[in-house]
Tab-separated table of C-alpha atoms and ligand atoms in Angstrom:
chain	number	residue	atom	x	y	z
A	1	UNK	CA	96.467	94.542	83.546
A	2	UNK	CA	94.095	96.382	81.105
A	3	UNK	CA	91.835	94.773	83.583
A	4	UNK	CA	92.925	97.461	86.727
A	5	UNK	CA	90.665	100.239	86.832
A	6	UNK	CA	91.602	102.968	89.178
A	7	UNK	CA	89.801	102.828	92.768
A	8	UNK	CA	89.299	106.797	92.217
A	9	UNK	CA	90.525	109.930	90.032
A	10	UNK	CA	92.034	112.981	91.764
A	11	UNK	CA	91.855	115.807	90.163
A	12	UNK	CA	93.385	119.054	90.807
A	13	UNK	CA	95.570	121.360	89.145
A	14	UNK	CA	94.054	120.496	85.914
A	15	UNK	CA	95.560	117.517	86.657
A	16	UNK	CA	93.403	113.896	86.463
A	17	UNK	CA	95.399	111.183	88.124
A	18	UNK	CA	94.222	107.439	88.829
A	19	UNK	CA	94.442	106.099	92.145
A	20	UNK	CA	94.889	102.024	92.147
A	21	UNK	CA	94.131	100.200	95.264
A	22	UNK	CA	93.800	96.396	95.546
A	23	UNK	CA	96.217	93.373	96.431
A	24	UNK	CA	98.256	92.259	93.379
A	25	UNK	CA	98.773	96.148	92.334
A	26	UNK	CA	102.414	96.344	93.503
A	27	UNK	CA	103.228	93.372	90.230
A	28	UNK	CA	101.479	95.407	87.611
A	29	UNK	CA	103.813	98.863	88.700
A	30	UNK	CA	105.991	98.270	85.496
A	31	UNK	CA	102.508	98.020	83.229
A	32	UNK	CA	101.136	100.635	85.132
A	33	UNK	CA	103.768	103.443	85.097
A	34	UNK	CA	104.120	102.223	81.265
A	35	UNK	CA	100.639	103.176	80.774
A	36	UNK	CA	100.450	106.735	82.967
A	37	UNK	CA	104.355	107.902	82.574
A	38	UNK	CA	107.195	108.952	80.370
A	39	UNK	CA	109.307	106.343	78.365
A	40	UNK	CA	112.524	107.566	80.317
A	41	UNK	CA	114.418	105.573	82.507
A	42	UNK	CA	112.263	104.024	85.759
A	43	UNK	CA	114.621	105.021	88.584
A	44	UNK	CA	113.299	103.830	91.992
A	45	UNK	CA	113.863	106.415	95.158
A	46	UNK	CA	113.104	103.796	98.341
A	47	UNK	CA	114.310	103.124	101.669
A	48	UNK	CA	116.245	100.483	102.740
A	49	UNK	CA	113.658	98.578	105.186
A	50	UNK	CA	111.250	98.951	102.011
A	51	UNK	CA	113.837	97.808	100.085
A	52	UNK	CA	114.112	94.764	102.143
A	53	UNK	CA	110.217	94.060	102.338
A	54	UNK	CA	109.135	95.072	98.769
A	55	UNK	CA	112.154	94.909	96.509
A	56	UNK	CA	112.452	91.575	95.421
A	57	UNK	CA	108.489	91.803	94.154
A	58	UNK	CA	109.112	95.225	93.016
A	59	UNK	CA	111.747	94.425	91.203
A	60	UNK	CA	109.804	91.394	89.687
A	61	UNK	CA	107.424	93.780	88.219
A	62	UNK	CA	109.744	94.921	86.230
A	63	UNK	CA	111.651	92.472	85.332
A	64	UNK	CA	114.918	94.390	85.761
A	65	UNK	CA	113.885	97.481	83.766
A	66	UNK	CA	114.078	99.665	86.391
A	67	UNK	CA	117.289	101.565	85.354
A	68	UNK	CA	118.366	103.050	89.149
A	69	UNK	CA	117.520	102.626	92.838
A	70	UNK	CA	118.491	104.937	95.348
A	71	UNK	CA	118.676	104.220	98.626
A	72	UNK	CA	118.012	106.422	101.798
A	73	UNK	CA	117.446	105.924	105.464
A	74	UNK	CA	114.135	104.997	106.613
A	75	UNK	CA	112.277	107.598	108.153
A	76	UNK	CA	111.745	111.069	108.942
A	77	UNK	CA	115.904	111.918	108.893
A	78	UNK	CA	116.171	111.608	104.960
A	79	UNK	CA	113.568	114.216	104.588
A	80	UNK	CA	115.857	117.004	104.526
A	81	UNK	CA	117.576	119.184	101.530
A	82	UNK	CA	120.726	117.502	101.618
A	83	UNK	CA	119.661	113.979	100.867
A	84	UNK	CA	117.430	115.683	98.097
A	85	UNK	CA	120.545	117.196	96.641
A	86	UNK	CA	122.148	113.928	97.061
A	87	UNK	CA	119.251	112.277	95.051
A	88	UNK	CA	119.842	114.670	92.537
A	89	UNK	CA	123.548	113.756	92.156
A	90	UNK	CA	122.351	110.180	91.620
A	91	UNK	CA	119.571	111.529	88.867
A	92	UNK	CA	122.760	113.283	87.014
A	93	UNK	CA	124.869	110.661	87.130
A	94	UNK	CA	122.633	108.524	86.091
A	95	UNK	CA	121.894	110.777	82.961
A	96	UNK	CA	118.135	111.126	83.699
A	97	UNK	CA	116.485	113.248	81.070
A	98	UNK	CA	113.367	115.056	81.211
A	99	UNK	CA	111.275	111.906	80.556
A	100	UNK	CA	112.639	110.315	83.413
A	101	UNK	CA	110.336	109.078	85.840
A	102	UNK	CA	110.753	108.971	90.030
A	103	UNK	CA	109.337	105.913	91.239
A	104	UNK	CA	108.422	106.870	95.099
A	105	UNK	CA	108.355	103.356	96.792
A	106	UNK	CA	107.779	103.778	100.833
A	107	UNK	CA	105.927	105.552	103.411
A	108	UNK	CA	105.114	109.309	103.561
A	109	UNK	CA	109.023	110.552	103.882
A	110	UNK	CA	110.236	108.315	100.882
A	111	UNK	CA	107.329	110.216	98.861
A	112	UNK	CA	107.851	114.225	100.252
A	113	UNK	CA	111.631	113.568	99.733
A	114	UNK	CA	111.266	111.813	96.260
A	115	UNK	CA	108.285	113.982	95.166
A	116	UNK	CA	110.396	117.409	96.411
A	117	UNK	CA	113.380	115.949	94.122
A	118	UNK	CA	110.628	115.082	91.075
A	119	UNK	CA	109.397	118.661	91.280
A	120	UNK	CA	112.925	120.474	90.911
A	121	UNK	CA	115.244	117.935	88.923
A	122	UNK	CA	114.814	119.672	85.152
A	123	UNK	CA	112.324	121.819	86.655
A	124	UNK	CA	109.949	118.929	87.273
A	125	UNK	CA	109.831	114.989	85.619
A	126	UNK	CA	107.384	112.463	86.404
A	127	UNK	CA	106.683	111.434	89.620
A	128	UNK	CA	104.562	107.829	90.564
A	129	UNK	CA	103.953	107.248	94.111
A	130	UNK	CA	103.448	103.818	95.503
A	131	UNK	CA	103.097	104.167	99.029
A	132	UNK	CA	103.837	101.637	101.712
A	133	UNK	CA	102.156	102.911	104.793
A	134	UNK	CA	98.782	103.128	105.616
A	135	UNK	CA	99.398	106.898	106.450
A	136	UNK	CA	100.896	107.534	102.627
A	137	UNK	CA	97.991	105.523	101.200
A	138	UNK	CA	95.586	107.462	102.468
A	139	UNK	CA	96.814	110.207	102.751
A	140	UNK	CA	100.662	111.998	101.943
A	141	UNK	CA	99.973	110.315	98.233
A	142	UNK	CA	97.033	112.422	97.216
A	143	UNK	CA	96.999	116.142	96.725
A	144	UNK	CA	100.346	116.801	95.447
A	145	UNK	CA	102.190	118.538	98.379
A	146	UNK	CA	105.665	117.692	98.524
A	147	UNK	CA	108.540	118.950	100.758
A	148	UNK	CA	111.760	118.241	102.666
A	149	UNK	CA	112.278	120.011	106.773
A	150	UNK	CA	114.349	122.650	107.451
A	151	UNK	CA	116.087	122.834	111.000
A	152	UNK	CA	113.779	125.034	111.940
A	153	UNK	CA	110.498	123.234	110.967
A	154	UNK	CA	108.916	120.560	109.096
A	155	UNK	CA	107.799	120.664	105.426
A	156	UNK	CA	109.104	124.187	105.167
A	157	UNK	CA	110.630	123.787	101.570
A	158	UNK	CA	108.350	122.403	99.109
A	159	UNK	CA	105.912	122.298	96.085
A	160	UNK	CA	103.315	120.788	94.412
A	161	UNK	CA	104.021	118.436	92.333
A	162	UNK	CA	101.199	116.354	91.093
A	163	UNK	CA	102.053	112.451	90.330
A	164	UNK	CA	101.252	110.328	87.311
A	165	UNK	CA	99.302	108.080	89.000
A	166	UNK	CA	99.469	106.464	92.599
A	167	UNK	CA	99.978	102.978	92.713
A	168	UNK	CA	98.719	101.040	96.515
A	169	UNK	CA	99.124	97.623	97.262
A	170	UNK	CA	97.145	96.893	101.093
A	171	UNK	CA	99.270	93.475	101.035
A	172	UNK	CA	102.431	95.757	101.985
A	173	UNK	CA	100.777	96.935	105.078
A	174	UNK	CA	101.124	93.620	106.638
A	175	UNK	CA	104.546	93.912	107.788
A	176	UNK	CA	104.165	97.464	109.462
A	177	UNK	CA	104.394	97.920	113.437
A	178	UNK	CA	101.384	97.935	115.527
A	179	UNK	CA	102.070	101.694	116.091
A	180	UNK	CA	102.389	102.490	112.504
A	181	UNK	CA	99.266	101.071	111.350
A	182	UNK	CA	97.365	103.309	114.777
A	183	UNK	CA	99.201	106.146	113.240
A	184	UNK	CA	97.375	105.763	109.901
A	185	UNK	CA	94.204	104.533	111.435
A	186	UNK	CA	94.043	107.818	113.567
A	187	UNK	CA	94.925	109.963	110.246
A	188	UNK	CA	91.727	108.047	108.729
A	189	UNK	CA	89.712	108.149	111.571
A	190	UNK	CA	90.231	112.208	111.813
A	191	UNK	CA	88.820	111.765	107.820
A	192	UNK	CA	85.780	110.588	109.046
A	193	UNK	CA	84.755	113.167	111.835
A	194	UNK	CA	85.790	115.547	108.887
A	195	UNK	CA	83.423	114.235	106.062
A	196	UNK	CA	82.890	110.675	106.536
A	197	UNK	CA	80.133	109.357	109.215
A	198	UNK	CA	80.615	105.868	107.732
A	199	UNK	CA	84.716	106.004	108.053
A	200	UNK	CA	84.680	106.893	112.278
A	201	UNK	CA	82.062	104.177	112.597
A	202	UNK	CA	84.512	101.506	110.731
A	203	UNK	CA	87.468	102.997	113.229
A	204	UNK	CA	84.842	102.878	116.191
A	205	UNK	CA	83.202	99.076	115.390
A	206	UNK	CA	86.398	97.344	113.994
A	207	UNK	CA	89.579	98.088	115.717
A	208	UNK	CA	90.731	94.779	116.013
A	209	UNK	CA	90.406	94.029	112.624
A	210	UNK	CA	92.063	96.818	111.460
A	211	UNK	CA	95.408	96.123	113.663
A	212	UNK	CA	95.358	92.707	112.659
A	213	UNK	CA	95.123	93.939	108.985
A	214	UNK	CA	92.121	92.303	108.045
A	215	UNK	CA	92.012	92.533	104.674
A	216	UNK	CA	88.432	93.247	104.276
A	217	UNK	CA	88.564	95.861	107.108
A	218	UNK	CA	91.718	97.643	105.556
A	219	UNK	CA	90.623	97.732	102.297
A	220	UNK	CA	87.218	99.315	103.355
A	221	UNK	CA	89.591	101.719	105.894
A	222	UNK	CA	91.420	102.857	102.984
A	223	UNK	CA	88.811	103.058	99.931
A	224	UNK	CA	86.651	105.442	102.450
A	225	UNK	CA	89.810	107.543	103.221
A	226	UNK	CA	91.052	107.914	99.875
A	227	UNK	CA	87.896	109.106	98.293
A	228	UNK	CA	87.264	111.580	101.103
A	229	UNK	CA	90.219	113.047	100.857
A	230	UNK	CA	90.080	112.538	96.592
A	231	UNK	CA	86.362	114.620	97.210
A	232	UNK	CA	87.974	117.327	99.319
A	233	UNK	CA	91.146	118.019	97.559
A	234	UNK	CA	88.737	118.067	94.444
A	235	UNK	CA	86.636	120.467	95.549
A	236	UNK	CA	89.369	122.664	96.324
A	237	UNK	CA	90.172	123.509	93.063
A	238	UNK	CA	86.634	125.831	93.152
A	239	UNK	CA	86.351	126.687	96.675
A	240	UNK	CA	90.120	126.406	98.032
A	241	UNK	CA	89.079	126.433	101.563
A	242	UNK	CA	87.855	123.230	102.026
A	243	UNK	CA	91.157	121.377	102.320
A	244	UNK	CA	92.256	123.104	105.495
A	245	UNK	CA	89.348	120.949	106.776
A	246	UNK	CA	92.358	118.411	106.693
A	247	UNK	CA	93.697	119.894	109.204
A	248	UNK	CA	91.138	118.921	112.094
A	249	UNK	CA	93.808	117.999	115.095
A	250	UNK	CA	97.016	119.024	113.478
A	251	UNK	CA	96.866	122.585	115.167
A	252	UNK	CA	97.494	121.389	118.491
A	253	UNK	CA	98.832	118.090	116.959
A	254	UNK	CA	101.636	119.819	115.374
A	255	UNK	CA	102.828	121.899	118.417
A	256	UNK	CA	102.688	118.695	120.374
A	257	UNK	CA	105.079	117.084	117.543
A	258	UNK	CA	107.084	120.782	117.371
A	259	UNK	CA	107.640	120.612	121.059
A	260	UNK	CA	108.378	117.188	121.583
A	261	UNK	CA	111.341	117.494	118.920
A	262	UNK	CA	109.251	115.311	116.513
A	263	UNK	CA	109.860	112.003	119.015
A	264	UNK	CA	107.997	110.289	120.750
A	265	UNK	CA	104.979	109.770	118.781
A	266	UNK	CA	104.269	108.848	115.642
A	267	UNK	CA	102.152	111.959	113.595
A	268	UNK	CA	98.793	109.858	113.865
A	269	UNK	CA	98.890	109.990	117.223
A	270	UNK	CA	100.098	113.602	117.895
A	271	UNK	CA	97.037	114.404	115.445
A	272	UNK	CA	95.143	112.154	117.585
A	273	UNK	CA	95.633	114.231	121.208
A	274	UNK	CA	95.241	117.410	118.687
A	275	UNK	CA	91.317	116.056	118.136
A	276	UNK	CA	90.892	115.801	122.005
A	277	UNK	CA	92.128	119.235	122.219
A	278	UNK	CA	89.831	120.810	119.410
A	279	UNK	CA	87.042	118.618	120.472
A	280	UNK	CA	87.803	119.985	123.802
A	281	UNK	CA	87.438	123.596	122.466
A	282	UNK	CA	84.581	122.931	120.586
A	283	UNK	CA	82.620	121.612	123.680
A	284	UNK	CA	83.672	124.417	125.943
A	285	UNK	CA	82.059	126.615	122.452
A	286	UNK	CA	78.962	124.673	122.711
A	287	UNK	CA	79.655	123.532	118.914
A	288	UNK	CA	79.648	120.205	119.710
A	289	UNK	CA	77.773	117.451	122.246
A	290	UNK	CA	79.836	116.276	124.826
A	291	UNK	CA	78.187	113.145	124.024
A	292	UNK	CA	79.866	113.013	121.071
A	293	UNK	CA	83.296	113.926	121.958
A	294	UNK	CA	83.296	110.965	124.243
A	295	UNK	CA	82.253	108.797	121.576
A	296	UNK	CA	85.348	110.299	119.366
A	297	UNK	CA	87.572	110.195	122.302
A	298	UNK	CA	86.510	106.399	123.400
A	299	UNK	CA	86.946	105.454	119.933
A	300	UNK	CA	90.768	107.062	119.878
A	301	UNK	CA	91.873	105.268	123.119
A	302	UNK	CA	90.965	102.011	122.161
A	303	UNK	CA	93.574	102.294	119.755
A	304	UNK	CA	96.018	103.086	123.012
A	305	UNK	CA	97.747	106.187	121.697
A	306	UNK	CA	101.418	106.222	123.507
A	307	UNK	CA	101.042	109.086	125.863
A	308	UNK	CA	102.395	112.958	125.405
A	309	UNK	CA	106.143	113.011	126.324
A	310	UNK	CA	106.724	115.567	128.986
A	311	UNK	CA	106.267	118.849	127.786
A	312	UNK	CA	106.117	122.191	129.060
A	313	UNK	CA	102.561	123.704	129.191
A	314	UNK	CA	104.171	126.829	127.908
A	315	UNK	CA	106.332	125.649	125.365
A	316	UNK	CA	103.603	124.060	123.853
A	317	UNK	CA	101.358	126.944	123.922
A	318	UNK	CA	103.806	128.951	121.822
A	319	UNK	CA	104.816	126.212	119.627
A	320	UNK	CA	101.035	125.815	118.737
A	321	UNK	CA	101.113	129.322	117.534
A	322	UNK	CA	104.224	129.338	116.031
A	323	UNK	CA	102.583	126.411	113.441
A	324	UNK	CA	102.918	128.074	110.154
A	325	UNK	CA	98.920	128.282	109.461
A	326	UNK	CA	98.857	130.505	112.397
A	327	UNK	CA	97.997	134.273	111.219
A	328	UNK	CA	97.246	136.983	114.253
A	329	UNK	CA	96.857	136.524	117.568
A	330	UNK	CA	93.668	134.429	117.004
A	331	UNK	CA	94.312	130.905	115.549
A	332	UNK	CA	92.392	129.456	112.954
A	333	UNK	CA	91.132	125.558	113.629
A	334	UNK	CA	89.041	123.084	112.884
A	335	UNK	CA	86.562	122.348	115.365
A	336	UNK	CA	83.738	119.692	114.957
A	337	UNK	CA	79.733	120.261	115.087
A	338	UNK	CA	78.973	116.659	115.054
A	339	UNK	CA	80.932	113.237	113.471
A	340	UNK	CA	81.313	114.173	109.531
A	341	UNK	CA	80.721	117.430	109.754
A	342	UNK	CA	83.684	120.086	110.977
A	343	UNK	CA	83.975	124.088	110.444
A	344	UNK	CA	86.713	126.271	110.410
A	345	UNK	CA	87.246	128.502	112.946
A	346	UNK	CA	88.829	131.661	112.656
A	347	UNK	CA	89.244	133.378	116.470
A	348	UNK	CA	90.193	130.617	118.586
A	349	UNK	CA	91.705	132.568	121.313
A	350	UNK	CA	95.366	131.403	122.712
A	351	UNK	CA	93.151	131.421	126.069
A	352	UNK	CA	90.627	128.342	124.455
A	353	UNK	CA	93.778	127.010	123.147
A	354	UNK	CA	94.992	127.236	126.579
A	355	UNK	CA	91.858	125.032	128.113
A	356	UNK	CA	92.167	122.028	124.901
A	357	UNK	CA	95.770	122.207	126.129
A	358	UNK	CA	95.347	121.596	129.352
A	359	UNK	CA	92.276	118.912	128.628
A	360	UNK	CA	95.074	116.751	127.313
A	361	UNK	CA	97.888	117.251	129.939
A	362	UNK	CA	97.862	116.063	133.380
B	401	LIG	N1	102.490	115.383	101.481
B	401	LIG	C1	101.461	115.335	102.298
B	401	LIG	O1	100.352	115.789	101.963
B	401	LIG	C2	101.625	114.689	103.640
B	401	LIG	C3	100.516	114.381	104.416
B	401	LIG	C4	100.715	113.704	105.629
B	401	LIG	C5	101.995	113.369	106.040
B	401	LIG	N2	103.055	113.692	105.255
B	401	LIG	C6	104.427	113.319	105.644
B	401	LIG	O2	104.505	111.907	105.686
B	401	LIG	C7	105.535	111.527	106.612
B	401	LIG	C8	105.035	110.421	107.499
B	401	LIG	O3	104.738	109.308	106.704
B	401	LIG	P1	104.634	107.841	107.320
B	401	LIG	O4	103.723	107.870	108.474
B	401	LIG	O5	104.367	106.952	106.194
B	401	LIG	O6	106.063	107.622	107.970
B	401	LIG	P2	107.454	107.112	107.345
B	401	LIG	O7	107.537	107.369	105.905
B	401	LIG	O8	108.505	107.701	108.199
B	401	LIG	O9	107.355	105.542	107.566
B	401	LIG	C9	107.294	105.035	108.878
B	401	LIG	C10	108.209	103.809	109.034
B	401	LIG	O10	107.635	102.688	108.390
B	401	LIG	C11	108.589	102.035	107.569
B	401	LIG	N3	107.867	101.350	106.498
B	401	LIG	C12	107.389	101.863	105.339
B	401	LIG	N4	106.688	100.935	104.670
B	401	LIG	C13	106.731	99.802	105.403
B	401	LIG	C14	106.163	98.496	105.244
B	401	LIG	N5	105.383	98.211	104.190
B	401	LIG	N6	106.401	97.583	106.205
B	401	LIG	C15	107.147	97.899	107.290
B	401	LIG	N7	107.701	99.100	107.506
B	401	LIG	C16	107.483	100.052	106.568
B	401	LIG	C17	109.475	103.172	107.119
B	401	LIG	O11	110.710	102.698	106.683
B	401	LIG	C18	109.570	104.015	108.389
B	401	LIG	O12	110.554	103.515	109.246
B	401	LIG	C19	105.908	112.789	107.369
B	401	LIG	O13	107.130	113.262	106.873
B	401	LIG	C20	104.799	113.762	107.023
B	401	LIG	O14	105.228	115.108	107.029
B	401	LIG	C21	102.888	114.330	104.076
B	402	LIG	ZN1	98.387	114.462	109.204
């Protein structure tokens, strides 16, 4: 185990914590939370189709240390304040001190939910994220934000909450839907029109490989993504700007999800008609080639994105600038020059948003 070396460091918040990719990482969790944690008890938040898929290894690993598992429903449901407060009945029962440690073991709304409870049990214990989607691999792990929804929105109660360490095993990916591996794809593929040339071309010349999991092709997908984002939410720290690059196709992306009551599509692919909007935008701007938001846009519907559920043109609209980054009556977005290289935009007009809206409807 001494042998694992992180794949990267993130550091923020005067924070450092290792990032461990490779197959085989998932059976040193027990050695590796022993190493980054606190000596508390281990106490496992999951859900129960992770459960199914990556208990029995999990719990391998540690050899039946792990003092607690809690159970919720898989998926975006659990990610609200009541199954938080329900976690938190669990932690008290289960007479977790302050060196307790929250084991986050599934996708992106196993690790908000968990990471929101790690953040406010005791005023904060430690937190270890192993994520088990490509999505929370490359990107919900990193950077600390953590939150449950509200009825009225998404992620509208949270924190930061930095983890110990974040522990990713690309074996677990193999047992994740078609769709949820485009969703995470998309996500990456969005990393590398942001900052990563060498990332879009991987999503543009591979896509085969990558839905059939190849391992070479995923582990390449995800050391690219996780070191952009690692550089980005690193440089943040100095010049706290640069994250919102993140952001590229979740302006339009999240009105889409906001006025499609969060069904339909997954979040890769709402952020994936959000980039054909901006890129729309940015065309019409004269930012970027045409040329090159065809390449982008061929390159996003080989991965056969399901289509937008029937939406009102209008509802949309107003849901786009209802997304909580929205400040006056101009909208701040990301818009693209060329592929790894994107600017933000302060005065896109609801008029431009208007035309990327209606590039994407029929
Ligand atoms: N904190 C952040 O910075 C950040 C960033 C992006 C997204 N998010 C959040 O992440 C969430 C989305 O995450 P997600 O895309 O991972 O979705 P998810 O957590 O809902 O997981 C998708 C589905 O895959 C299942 N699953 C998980 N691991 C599996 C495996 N190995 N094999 C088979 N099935 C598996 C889950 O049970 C679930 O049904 C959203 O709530 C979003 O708001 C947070
Ligand atoms: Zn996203």
């Amino acid at each position: 185990v001494s042998a694992l070396q992180p794949l990267t460091i993130i550091r923020v918040g005067g924070k450092e914590v290792p990032y461990y990719f490779g197959e085989g990482v998932l059976d040193h969790a027990a050695a590796l939370v022993d190493q980054h944690a606190g000596s508390g008890r281990r106490i496992v938040v999951t859900s129960r189709g992770v459960e199914l898929l990556t208990g029995p290894r999990f719990r391998a690993s540690f050899g039946g240390a792990v003092t607690e598992t809690v159970i919720v429903a898989d998926g975006e449901e659990s990610k609200s304040f009541e199954t938080a407060n329900s976690i938190i009945g669990d932690l008290l029962n289960a007479e977790a001190r302050r060196d307790a440690v929250i084991l986050a073991l599934g996708g992106g709304a196993v690790g908000d939910l968990a990471g929101f409870v790690a953040a406010i049990y005791l005023r904060g214990i430690d937190l270890v994220h192993i994520p088990t989607t490509l999505l929370s691999q490359i990107d919900s792990s990193i950077g600390g934000k953590v939150a449950v929804n509200h009825a009225s929105g998404k992620n509208l109660i949270g924190a930061f909450h930095q983890p110990r360490a974040i522990l990713a095993d690309p074996a677990v990916l193999r047992t994740l839907s078609r769709r949820e591996m485009v969703s995470g794809i998309y996500e990456a593929l969005k990393g590398g029109v942001v900052g990563d040339p060498s990332l879009f071309e991987l999503c543009e010349s591979t896509p085969d490989a990558l839905l059939a999991c190849d391992r070479e092709a995923i582990s390449n997908l995800v050391r690219k993504a996780v070191v952009l984002k690692a550089k980005i939410v690193n440089q943040d720290e100095r010049e706290n700007d640069q994250r919102r690059l993140l952001n590229y196709g979740h302006t339009i992306g999240h009105g889409i999800e906001a006025a499609s009551g969060f069904s339909g599509l997954t979040h890769g692919e709402a952020v994936a008609w959000g980039i054909l909007a901006a890129n729309a935008i940015a065309v019409r701007r004269g930012m970027l080639a045409s040329s090159v938001a065809s390449r982008i846009e061929q390159t996003i519907r080989c991965f056969d994105p399901a289509p937008i559920p029937a939406i009102d043109r209008g509802a949309l609209q107003s849901a786009v600038s209802r997304d909580k980054k929205f400040r006056t009556d101009r909208q701040v977005m990301v818009l693209p020059r060329e592929i790894g290289r994107c600017e933000i935009v302060e005065d896109v007009s609801a008029q431009e948003i208007g035309f990327g809206i209606e590039a994407i409807l029929n």
